Coordinates of C-alpha atoms in Angstrom, one line a residue:
M19 CA 69.5 37.7 4.6
N20 CA 66.9 40.3 4.8
F21 CA 63.1 39.8 4.1
K22 CA 63.2 41.6 0.7
T23 CA 65.9 39.2 -0.6
L24 CA 64.1 36.2 0.8
S25 CA 60.9 37.2 -1.1
I26 CA 62.8 37.5 -4.3
L27 CA 64.3 34.1 -3.9
I28 CA 60.7 32.4 -3.2
L29 CA 59.3 34.2 -6.3
S30 CA 62.2 33.1 -8.4
A31 CA 61.7 29.5 -7.5
L32 CA 58.0 29.6 -8.1
L33 CA 58.7 31.0 -11.5
C34 CA 61.1 28.2 -12.3
G35 CA 58.6 25.7 -11.2
L36 CA 55.9 27.0 -13.4
C37 CA 58.4 27.0 -16.2
A38 CA 59.1 23.5 -16.1
C39 CA 55.9 22.6 -17.9
E40 CA 55.7 25.7 -20.1
R41 CA 57.4 26.6 -23.5
P42 CA 56.9 29.7 -25.8
D43 CA 54.7 29.0 -28.8
E44 CA 56.4 29.2 -32.2
G45 CA 55.8 32.9 -32.5
G46 CA 57.4 33.7 -29.3
N47 CA 54.1 34.7 -27.7
D48 CA 52.9 33.5 -24.3
P49 CA 53.9 30.2 -23.0
V50 CA 51.6 27.1 -23.5
R51 CA 51.7 24.5 -20.7
T52 CA 52.7 21.0 -21.6
G53 CA 53.0 17.8 -19.7
N54 CA 52.1 14.0 -19.8
V55 CA 50.0 12.2 -17.4
T56 CA 48.9 8.4 -17.4
V57 CA 46.7 6.6 -15.2
S58 CA 46.3 2.9 -14.3
P59 CA 43.4 1.6 -14.5
E60 CA 41.8 3.8 -17.1
E61 CA 38.5 3.2 -15.9
I62 CA 37.0 1.9 -12.5
R63 CA 34.2 -0.7 -12.3
V64 CA 33.1 -1.8 -9.1
G65 CA 30.2 -3.8 -7.2
S66 CA 27.9 -2.4 -4.7
D67 CA 30.0 -2.7 -1.7
A68 CA 32.0 0.0 -0.2
V69 CA 35.5 -0.3 -1.6
E70 CA 38.9 1.6 -2.0
V71 CA 40.6 1.4 -5.2
K72 CA 44.2 2.5 -5.9
L73 CA 44.7 4.6 -9.0
E74 CA 48.5 4.7 -10.1
L75 CA 49.2 8.1 -11.5
A76 CA 52.4 9.0 -13.6
S77 CA 53.2 12.4 -14.6
D78 CA 56.1 14.7 -15.7
C79 CA 54.5 18.0 -14.2
D80 CA 52.3 19.2 -11.4
W81 CA 48.7 17.8 -11.3
G82 CA 45.3 18.0 -9.5
I83 CA 42.4 15.4 -9.2
N84 CA 38.8 15.5 -8.1
S85 CA 35.7 13.7 -8.2
D86 CA 32.7 15.0 -10.4
D87 CA 30.4 13.5 -7.7
N88 CA 32.0 13.6 -4.3
T89 CA 28.8 12.5 -2.7
W90 CA 29.9 9.0 -3.1
V91 CA 33.6 9.0 -4.6
S92 CA 36.3 10.8 -2.9
V93 CA 40.2 11.0 -3.7
S94 CA 43.3 11.4 -1.8
P95 CA 45.7 13.1 -2.3
S96 CA 43.9 15.8 -4.4
G97 CA 47.0 16.7 -6.3
G98 CA 50.8 16.4 -6.7
I99 CA 54.0 16.8 -8.5
A100 CA 56.0 15.1 -11.3
G101 CA 56.8 11.7 -10.8
K102 CA 54.6 8.5 -9.6
T103 CA 51.7 8.9 -7.1
A104 CA 49.2 6.2 -5.7
V105 CA 45.9 8.0 -5.6
K106 CA 43.2 6.3 -3.1
V107 CA 39.8 6.3 -4.5
K108 CA 36.9 5.8 -1.9
I109 CA 33.6 4.6 -3.1
A110 CA 30.9 4.4 -0.9
E111 CA 28.2 1.4 -0.7
N112 CA 25.5 1.9 -3.4
A113 CA 22.2 1.1 -1.7
T114 CA 20.2 3.1 -4.3
G115 CA 18.9 0.2 -6.3
E116 CA 20.4 1.9 -9.5
V117 CA 23.7 1.7 -11.4
R118 CA 25.5 5.0 -11.0
E119 CA 28.4 6.6 -12.9
T120 CA 30.7 9.4 -12.4
A121 CA 34.3 10.3 -13.3
L122 CA 37.6 11.5 -11.9
T123 CA 39.0 14.4 -13.6
V124 CA 42.9 14.9 -13.7
R125 CA 43.9 18.4 -14.6
Y126 CA 47.6 19.2 -15.7
G127 CA 48.8 22.3 -17.6
T128 CA 45.9 23.2 -19.9
S129 CA 45.0 19.7 -20.3
K130 CA 42.5 17.2 -18.7
L131 CA 42.2 13.5 -18.4
S132 CA 38.8 11.6 -17.6
V133 CA 38.7 8.3 -15.6
P134 CA 35.0 6.9 -15.8
V135 CA 33.7 5.3 -12.5
W136 CA 31.1 2.8 -12.8
Q137 CA 29.2 1.2 -9.7
N138 CA 26.6 -1.7 -9.9
Y139 CA 23.8 -1.7 -7.4
D140 CA 23.2 -4.7 -4.8
V141 CA 21.8 -7.4 -7.2
V142 CA 19.4 -9.7 -5.3
A143 CA 18.4 -12.6 -7.4
V144 CA 14.8 -13.9 -7.5
E145 CA 14.5 -17.5 -7.2
I146 CA 12.4 -19.4 -9.9
S147 CA 11.8 -23.0 -9.2
D148 CA 10.8 -24.1 -12.7
A149 CA 13.7 -24.3 -15.1
A150 CA 11.4 -23.5 -18.2
F151 CA 9.8 -20.5 -16.3
R152 CA 13.3 -19.2 -15.4
S153 CA 14.5 -19.6 -18.9
Y154 CA 11.5 -17.6 -20.2
L155 CA 12.0 -14.9 -17.6
L156 CA 15.6 -14.5 -18.3
G157 CA 15.2 -14.3 -22.1
A158 CA 12.3 -11.6 -21.7
Y159 CA 13.5 -9.5 -18.6
D160 CA 17.3 -9.9 -17.9
A161 CA 18.0 -6.4 -18.9
D162 CA 21.6 -6.4 -18.0
E163 CA 22.1 -9.8 -19.5
D164 CA 24.0 -10.9 -16.5
G165 CA 22.1 -14.2 -16.4
V166 CA 20.4 -13.3 -13.0
L167 CA 16.7 -12.0 -12.6
S168 CA 17.0 -9.4 -10.1
T169 CA 14.4 -8.2 -7.7
K170 CA 14.7 -4.8 -9.7
E171 CA 14.1 -6.5 -13.1
A172 CA 11.3 -8.4 -11.5
A173 CA 9.6 -5.4 -10.1
A174 CA 9.4 -3.7 -13.7
V175 CA 7.5 -6.9 -15.1
T176 CA 3.9 -5.8 -16.0
E177 CA 2.9 -8.8 -18.3
I178 CA 4.0 -12.3 -18.8
K179 CA 3.5 -13.9 -22.3
A180 CA 5.0 -17.3 -21.7
A181 CA 2.9 -19.5 -24.1
G182 CA 4.2 -22.9 -25.1
C183 CA 7.4 -22.8 -22.9
G184 CA 7.1 -26.4 -21.2
I185 CA 6.5 -24.9 -17.9
K186 CA 5.0 -27.2 -15.0
A187 CA 4.8 -24.7 -12.3
M188 CA 4.5 -20.9 -11.6
P189 CA 4.3 -20.4 -7.7
E190 CA 6.2 -17.1 -7.9
L191 CA 3.1 -15.5 -9.8
N192 CA 1.5 -15.0 -6.5
T193 CA 4.4 -13.3 -4.8
V194 CA 6.9 -12.0 -7.1
F195 CA 4.5 -11.2 -10.0
K196 CA 1.3 -10.4 -8.2
D197 CA 0.9 -6.8 -9.6
I198 CA 0.9 -7.9 -13.2
T199 CA -2.1 -7.1 -15.3
Y200 CA -1.5 -9.6 -18.3
L201 CA -0.8 -13.2 -18.0
D202 CA -0.4 -15.7 -21.1
C203 CA 0.7 -19.2 -19.8
S204 CA -1.2 -21.2 -22.4
G205 CA -0.1 -24.3 -23.9
N206 CA 2.1 -25.4 -21.0
E207 CA 2.0 -28.2 -18.4
L208 CA 0.4 -26.7 -15.7
T209 CA -1.5 -28.8 -13.1
Q210 CA -2.1 -26.0 -10.5
L211 CA -2.2 -22.2 -10.8
D212 CA -2.2 -20.0 -7.7
L213 CA -3.6 -16.5 -8.6
S214 CA -5.1 -15.6 -5.4
G215 CA -2.7 -12.6 -4.7
M216 CA -3.1 -11.2 -8.3
T217 CA -5.6 -8.6 -7.7
K218 CA -4.7 -6.4 -10.7
L219 CA -5.0 -9.1 -13.3
E220 CA -7.0 -8.0 -16.3
Y221 CA -6.1 -10.6 -18.9
L222 CA -5.6 -14.5 -18.4
D223 CA -4.9 -17.0 -21.0
C224 CA -4.5 -20.5 -19.1
S225 CA -5.9 -22.6 -22.0
D226 CA -4.3 -25.9 -23.1
N227 CA -2.9 -26.7 -19.6
K228 CA -3.8 -29.7 -17.1
L229 CA -5.6 -27.8 -14.5
T230 CA -8.6 -29.4 -12.9
E231 CA -9.5 -26.4 -10.7
L232 CA -9.0 -22.7 -11.1
D233 CA -9.5 -20.1 -8.4
I234 CA -10.1 -16.5 -9.5
A235 CA -12.2 -15.4 -6.6
Q236 CA -10.0 -12.6 -5.7
L237 CA -9.6 -11.3 -9.3
V238 CA -12.6 -9.1 -9.7
G239 CA -11.2 -6.8 -12.2
L240 CA -10.5 -9.6 -14.6
K241 CA -11.9 -8.8 -18.0
T242 CA -10.7 -11.6 -20.2
M243 CA -10.0 -15.2 -19.4
N244 CA -9.6 -18.3 -21.7
A245 CA -9.5 -21.3 -19.7
T246 CA -10.5 -23.8 -22.5
G247 CA -8.6 -27.0 -23.2
N248 CA -8.2 -27.8 -19.5
P249 CA -9.7 -30.8 -17.7
L250 CA -11.6 -28.3 -15.3
T251 CA -14.6 -29.0 -13.1
A252 CA -14.6 -26.0 -10.9
I253 CA -13.7 -22.2 -11.5
Y254 CA -14.0 -20.4 -8.1
V255 CA -15.2 -17.1 -8.6
W256 CA -16.5 -14.1 -6.3
T257 CA -19.7 -13.5 -4.8
K258 CA -22.6 -12.2 -7.0
F259 CA -20.5 -13.4 -10.2
T260 CA -21.9 -12.5 -13.5
E261 CA -19.7 -13.9 -16.2
P262 CA -18.2 -11.3 -18.3
D263 CA -18.2 -11.3 -22.1
G264 CA -14.4 -11.9 -22.4
F265 CA -14.7 -15.3 -20.5
S266 CA -14.3 -18.8 -22.0
K267 CA -14.2 -22.0 -20.3
P268 CA -14.6 -25.7 -21.1
D269 CA -18.2 -27.3 -20.8
S270 CA -16.9 -29.4 -17.9
A271 CA -16.4 -26.5 -15.7
S272 CA -19.0 -24.7 -13.3
Y273 CA -18.7 -21.4 -11.9
V274 CA -18.6 -21.7 -8.0
E275 CA -19.3 -18.8 -5.8
P276 CA -18.0 -18.6 -2.2
S277 CA -20.3 -20.0 0.5
I278 CA -21.4 -17.3 2.8
D279 CA -21.4 -18.5 6.6
T280 CA -24.9 -17.6 7.8
P281 CA -25.5 -17.5 11.5
A282 CA -27.8 -20.1 12.9
G283 CA -31.4 -19.1 12.5
Y284 CA -30.6 -16.2 10.0
Q285 CA -30.9 -15.7 6.5
L286 CA -29.0 -13.2 4.2
V287 CA -31.2 -10.2 3.4
W288 CA -28.7 -7.6 2.2
Q289 CA -25.1 -7.5 1.2
E290 CA -22.4 -5.3 -0.4
E291 CA -19.3 -7.0 -1.7
F292 CA -17.7 -4.4 -3.5
N293 CA -17.1 -6.4 -6.5
E294 CA -18.8 -3.9 -8.9
T295 CA -16.1 -1.4 -10.1
A296 CA -17.9 0.2 -13.0
T297 CA -17.7 3.8 -11.6
G298 CA -15.0 3.1 -9.1
L299 CA -17.2 4.5 -6.1
P300 CA -19.7 3.0 -4.0
D301 CA -23.1 2.2 -5.5
T302 CA -25.2 5.1 -5.0
K303 CA -28.3 2.7 -5.1
K304 CA -26.9 1.2 -1.9
W305 CA -25.2 4.3 -0.2
W306 CA -25.4 7.8 0.3
Y307 CA -22.6 10.4 1.6
E308 CA -22.6 12.7 4.3
T309 CA -20.7 16.0 3.8
A310 CA -19.6 18.2 6.4
E311 CA -16.9 20.8 7.5
P312 CA -14.3 20.3 10.1
G313 CA -15.6 20.5 13.6
W314 CA -19.0 19.2 12.7
V315 CA -18.9 16.4 15.3
N316 CA -16.5 15.7 18.2
N317 CA -14.1 18.4 17.2
E318 CA -12.9 16.4 14.4
L319 CA -10.5 18.0 11.7
Q320 CA -11.6 16.3 8.4
T321 CA -13.6 17.6 5.6
Y322 CA -16.1 14.8 4.5
I323 CA -16.7 14.9 0.7
A324 CA -19.0 12.8 -1.5
G325 CA -16.4 10.5 -2.5
R326 CA -14.5 12.7 -5.0
K327 CA -13.4 16.2 -5.3
G328 CA -11.4 16.8 -8.5
D329 CA -8.3 14.6 -8.3
I330 CA -9.1 13.9 -4.6
V331 CA -10.9 10.4 -4.2
T332 CA -12.0 9.5 -0.5
A333 CA -14.1 6.5 -1.5
D334 CA -12.6 4.2 -4.0
V335 CA -14.1 0.6 -5.0
S336 CA -11.3 -1.4 -6.5
D337 CA -9.7 -5.0 -6.4
G338 CA -12.9 -6.0 -4.4
T339 CA -12.7 -3.8 -1.6
L340 CA -14.0 -0.1 -0.6
K341 CA -11.1 2.0 0.5
I342 CA -12.1 5.1 2.4
R343 CA -9.3 7.4 2.5
A344 CA -8.1 10.3 4.5
I345 CA -6.1 12.5 2.0
K346 CA -4.3 15.8 2.9
D347 CA -4.5 18.5 0.3
G348 CA -3.2 22.2 1.2
N349 CA -4.3 22.9 4.6
R350 CA -7.3 20.3 4.5
V351 CA -7.6 16.7 5.2
Y352 CA -10.5 15.2 3.2
S353 CA -12.2 11.8 3.9
A354 CA -15.7 10.0 3.6
R355 CA -18.6 9.1 5.6
V356 CA -21.1 6.7 3.8
N357 CA -24.3 5.4 4.9
T358 CA -26.6 2.6 3.7
K359 CA -29.9 3.7 2.1
E360 CA -31.7 0.7 3.7
S361 CA -32.4 0.4 7.3
W362 CA -33.1 -2.4 9.6
T363 CA -34.4 -3.2 13.0
Y364 CA -32.8 -6.2 14.7
G365 CA -30.6 -8.5 12.9
W366 CA -26.9 -9.8 12.5
F367 CA -24.7 -7.2 11.0
E368 CA -21.3 -8.1 9.7
A369 CA -18.3 -6.4 7.8
R370 CA -14.6 -7.5 7.1
L371 CA -12.1 -4.7 7.7
K372 CA -8.7 -3.7 7.7
L373 CA -7.8 -0.5 9.8
P374 CA -5.8 2.4 8.8
K375 CA -2.3 3.2 10.4
G376 CA -1.4 6.4 11.9
K377 CA -1.9 8.8 15.0
G378 CA -4.9 10.6 14.1
T379 CA -7.0 8.2 12.1
W380 CA -10.4 7.3 13.7
P381 CA -12.3 4.5 11.6
A382 CA -15.8 3.3 12.6
F383 CA -18.3 0.7 11.6
W384 CA -21.5 1.8 13.4
M385 CA -25.2 2.4 13.2
M386 CA -27.8 5.4 13.9
P387 CA -31.4 5.8 13.6
E388 CA -33.0 6.2 9.9
T389 CA -35.0 9.1 11.7
W390 CA -33.1 11.6 13.5
S391 CA -34.6 12.2 17.0
G392 CA -31.5 13.9 18.7
W393 CA -28.5 12.7 20.3
P394 CA -28.0 10.6 22.3
D395 CA -31.5 10.1 22.9
G396 CA -32.2 8.3 19.6
G397 CA -29.3 5.9 20.4
E398 CA -26.0 4.9 18.7
I399 CA -24.2 1.5 18.2
D400 CA -20.8 1.4 17.6
I401 CA -19.9 -2.1 16.3
M402 CA -16.2 -1.4 15.8
E403 CA -14.1 1.9 16.5
H404 CA -10.5 2.4 16.5
V405 CA -8.0 5.2 16.9
G406 CA -4.5 5.0 15.6
C407 CA -3.0 6.5 18.9
V408 CA -3.8 3.2 20.4
P409 CA -2.9 1.1 17.5
T410 CA -3.9 -2.3 18.6
E411 CA -7.1 -2.0 20.3
V412 CA -10.7 -2.2 19.1
S413 CA -13.8 -1.2 21.0
S414 CA -17.7 -1.6 20.9
S415 CA -20.2 0.9 22.5
I416 CA -23.8 1.9 22.7
H417 CA -25.0 5.4 23.5
C418 CA -28.4 6.5 24.6
K419 CA -29.8 9.2 27.0
A420 CA -29.1 7.2 30.2
Y421 CA -25.6 6.1 28.9
Y422 CA -23.3 8.0 26.9
H423 CA -19.6 9.2 26.9
A424 CA -20.4 13.0 27.7
I425 CA -21.5 12.1 31.2
N426 CA -19.2 9.2 31.3
T427 CA -21.8 6.5 31.7
Q428 CA -21.4 4.9 28.3
K429 CA -21.5 1.2 27.9
T430 CA -18.4 -0.1 26.1
A431 CA -15.9 -2.7 25.9
A432 CA -12.3 -3.0 24.1
R433 CA -9.9 -5.7 23.1
K434 CA -6.0 -5.9 22.2
I435 CA -5.7 -7.3 18.7
A436 CA -2.0 -7.1 17.3
T437 CA -2.9 -7.2 13.6
V438 CA -5.9 -4.9 13.1
M439 CA -4.0 -2.6 10.8
D440 CA -2.3 -5.5 8.8
E441 CA -4.9 -8.0 8.4
F442 CA -8.6 -8.2 7.7
H443 CA -10.8 -9.1 10.8
V444 CA -14.6 -9.7 10.9
Y445 CA -16.6 -7.6 12.9
A446 CA -20.3 -8.3 13.9
L447 CA -23.2 -7.2 15.7
E448 CA -26.1 -9.3 17.1
W449 CA -29.1 -7.0 17.8
T450 CA -32.2 -8.5 19.2
P451 CA -35.3 -7.1 21.1
E452 CA -33.6 -8.2 24.3
Y453 CA -29.8 -7.3 23.7
I454 CA -27.0 -6.1 22.0
K455 CA -23.8 -8.1 21.4
T456 CA -20.6 -7.6 19.0
Y457 CA -17.9 -10.2 17.9
V458 CA -14.6 -9.9 16.5
D459 CA -13.7 -13.0 14.5
G460 CA -16.7 -14.9 16.1
E461 CA -15.6 -14.2 19.6
L462 CA -17.8 -12.1 22.0
L463 CA -16.4 -8.5 22.7
F464 CA -19.4 -6.5 23.9
H465 CA -22.7 -7.4 25.7
Y466 CA -25.5 -4.8 26.5
N467 CA -28.7 -5.6 28.2
P468 CA -30.4 -3.0 30.0
D469 CA -32.1 -5.4 32.4
N470 CA -28.8 -5.8 33.8
Y471 CA -28.5 -2.3 35.1
P472 CA -30.5 -0.5 37.9
K473 CA -32.1 1.8 35.5
G474 CA -33.9 -1.2 33.9
R475 CA -35.4 -1.1 30.4
N476 CA -37.2 2.0 29.1
K477 CA -36.8 4.6 26.5
D478 CA -33.7 6.2 28.0
T479 CA -32.0 2.8 28.2
W480 CA -33.3 1.1 25.3
P481 CA -34.1 3.3 22.1
F482 CA -32.8 0.6 20.0
N483 CA -36.3 -0.7 18.8
K484 CA -36.4 1.1 15.4
P485 CA -34.8 1.1 12.0
F486 CA -31.0 2.0 12.1
Q487 CA -28.8 2.6 9.0
L488 CA -25.2 1.2 8.8
K489 CA -22.4 3.7 8.6
L490 CA -18.7 3.4 7.7
N491 CA -16.3 6.6 8.1
L492 CA -12.9 7.4 8.5
A493 CA -12.3 10.5 11.0
W494 CA -9.3 12.6 11.3
G495 CA -8.2 13.8 15.0
G496 CA -11.0 15.0 17.2
D497 CA -11.7 14.6 20.9
W498 CA -10.7 10.7 20.8
G499 CA -8.8 10.2 17.6
G500 CA -6.5 13.4 18.4
M501 CA -6.2 13.1 22.0
Y502 CA -2.6 12.6 21.6
G503 CA -2.2 14.7 18.6
V504 CA -2.1 13.9 14.9
D505 CA 0.8 13.0 12.6
E506 CA 0.2 14.1 9.1
S507 CA 3.2 12.0 7.7
C508 CA 0.8 8.9 7.8
L509 CA -1.5 10.5 5.3
P510 CA -2.8 9.3 3.1
A511 CA -4.4 6.5 5.4
T512 CA -6.7 3.8 4.0
Y513 CA -9.6 2.1 5.9
E514 CA -10.5 -0.9 3.8
I515 CA -13.6 -2.8 3.7
D516 CA -13.9 -6.2 2.0
Y517 CA -17.7 -6.7 2.5
V518 CA -20.8 -5.7 4.5
R519 CA -23.6 -8.2 5.0
V520 CA -27.0 -8.3 6.9
F521 CA -28.9 -11.3 8.2
Q522 CA -32.3 -11.2 9.7
I523 CA -34.5 -13.8 11.4
P524 CA -37.0 -14.9 8.8
E525 CA -40.6 -14.0 10.0

């Protein structure tokens, strides 16, 4: 058989195969493809795990099949001939947190058949201890009506209106629902109510329960509160509390501000608790900003702005803390450097701080002279410094004409603290006419007394006898903060300040 004959036979066979599912239309015109295909199951519904489903396909002609979304659904084989075929449908694990849907499309002749594919996400149930509270939540927020309050459904809750539901306990408020802004739990049987983590709460109605104490000390943004109808004796509030117009309490209850631990022999003379949020920025009666371009000091990379520039906010007072942020916008990183308008000579200076994360960050809590007389001659007191490239270490230093880092004679001390970027710690300076000491959580970190060094006490070793201002800033990069480079993926980075307090010995 020669090549020409073989080619003719192959072409004839192909034409015969095509004609098996074709017939002329009634007018004798071009043929129309026909055929029948059935599938079982007619739809596929699965859970979140990776799974393989067998699709039984029966046809009386050639066919092809594909997934409309092959990123998570694939099929094998992708086609066949008349007869029965088992098609393997592989479905990947769904870790998206969302229900996802697609379809398998079977094409045969000029027709096609669609097989819907539906996959649930991994449902993680929220455990609710009180049966009445659980019943309320399921009725209000079980969106898919599966009898389970999932973590996804709980995360979508912004308000709880659970009045008169017979609830005896709501411990999940402070964990699962800590970001809600509206809470009505009035007319229940509550004897305790933990709201300590609910810093976003703006409306609270806990009236007509059995509460004897109520702690709202962390809820500085609370605008409306009704606590009447409870046998309350104490409502614990924030420092420098002024009762908002929207607050109601029983006559039996008193507002109790937190006590402030005062060092022995000192008295409180100045404080900033960052509980006033009217403008969202630091109080300009107490603070002023320094503004500067990159490279101003220490070859730092940030641009200091006065708290806000358009949509960029680098100094934000909210939820009871000052947040100094380093924010990248275009080719620049913006941040803030704020200073007290008041100054002091000697005293105990204290701040509660949580430090930012990321290679390139350089936060500080420090002091400089009120009247500039040159650096380092005028003196500098670094109560706390931290660089993100050495994440678990904080340090204290002094700088003066005799002792400073450029000539490698600065006096400094450092300590490893694993949680400085995850938790608040208290950093303090004790500054007297004789010495400077710094502390972390009450433990001595650094001690400087010029009398302990050969150069003794003079204007070059002790310029610390005049008024100094307090400073808070977040630098980016620079000689120390950027000594191992910077990682812009950590931006925005946030330096959080809970309070700043100044104590002095009474005259």
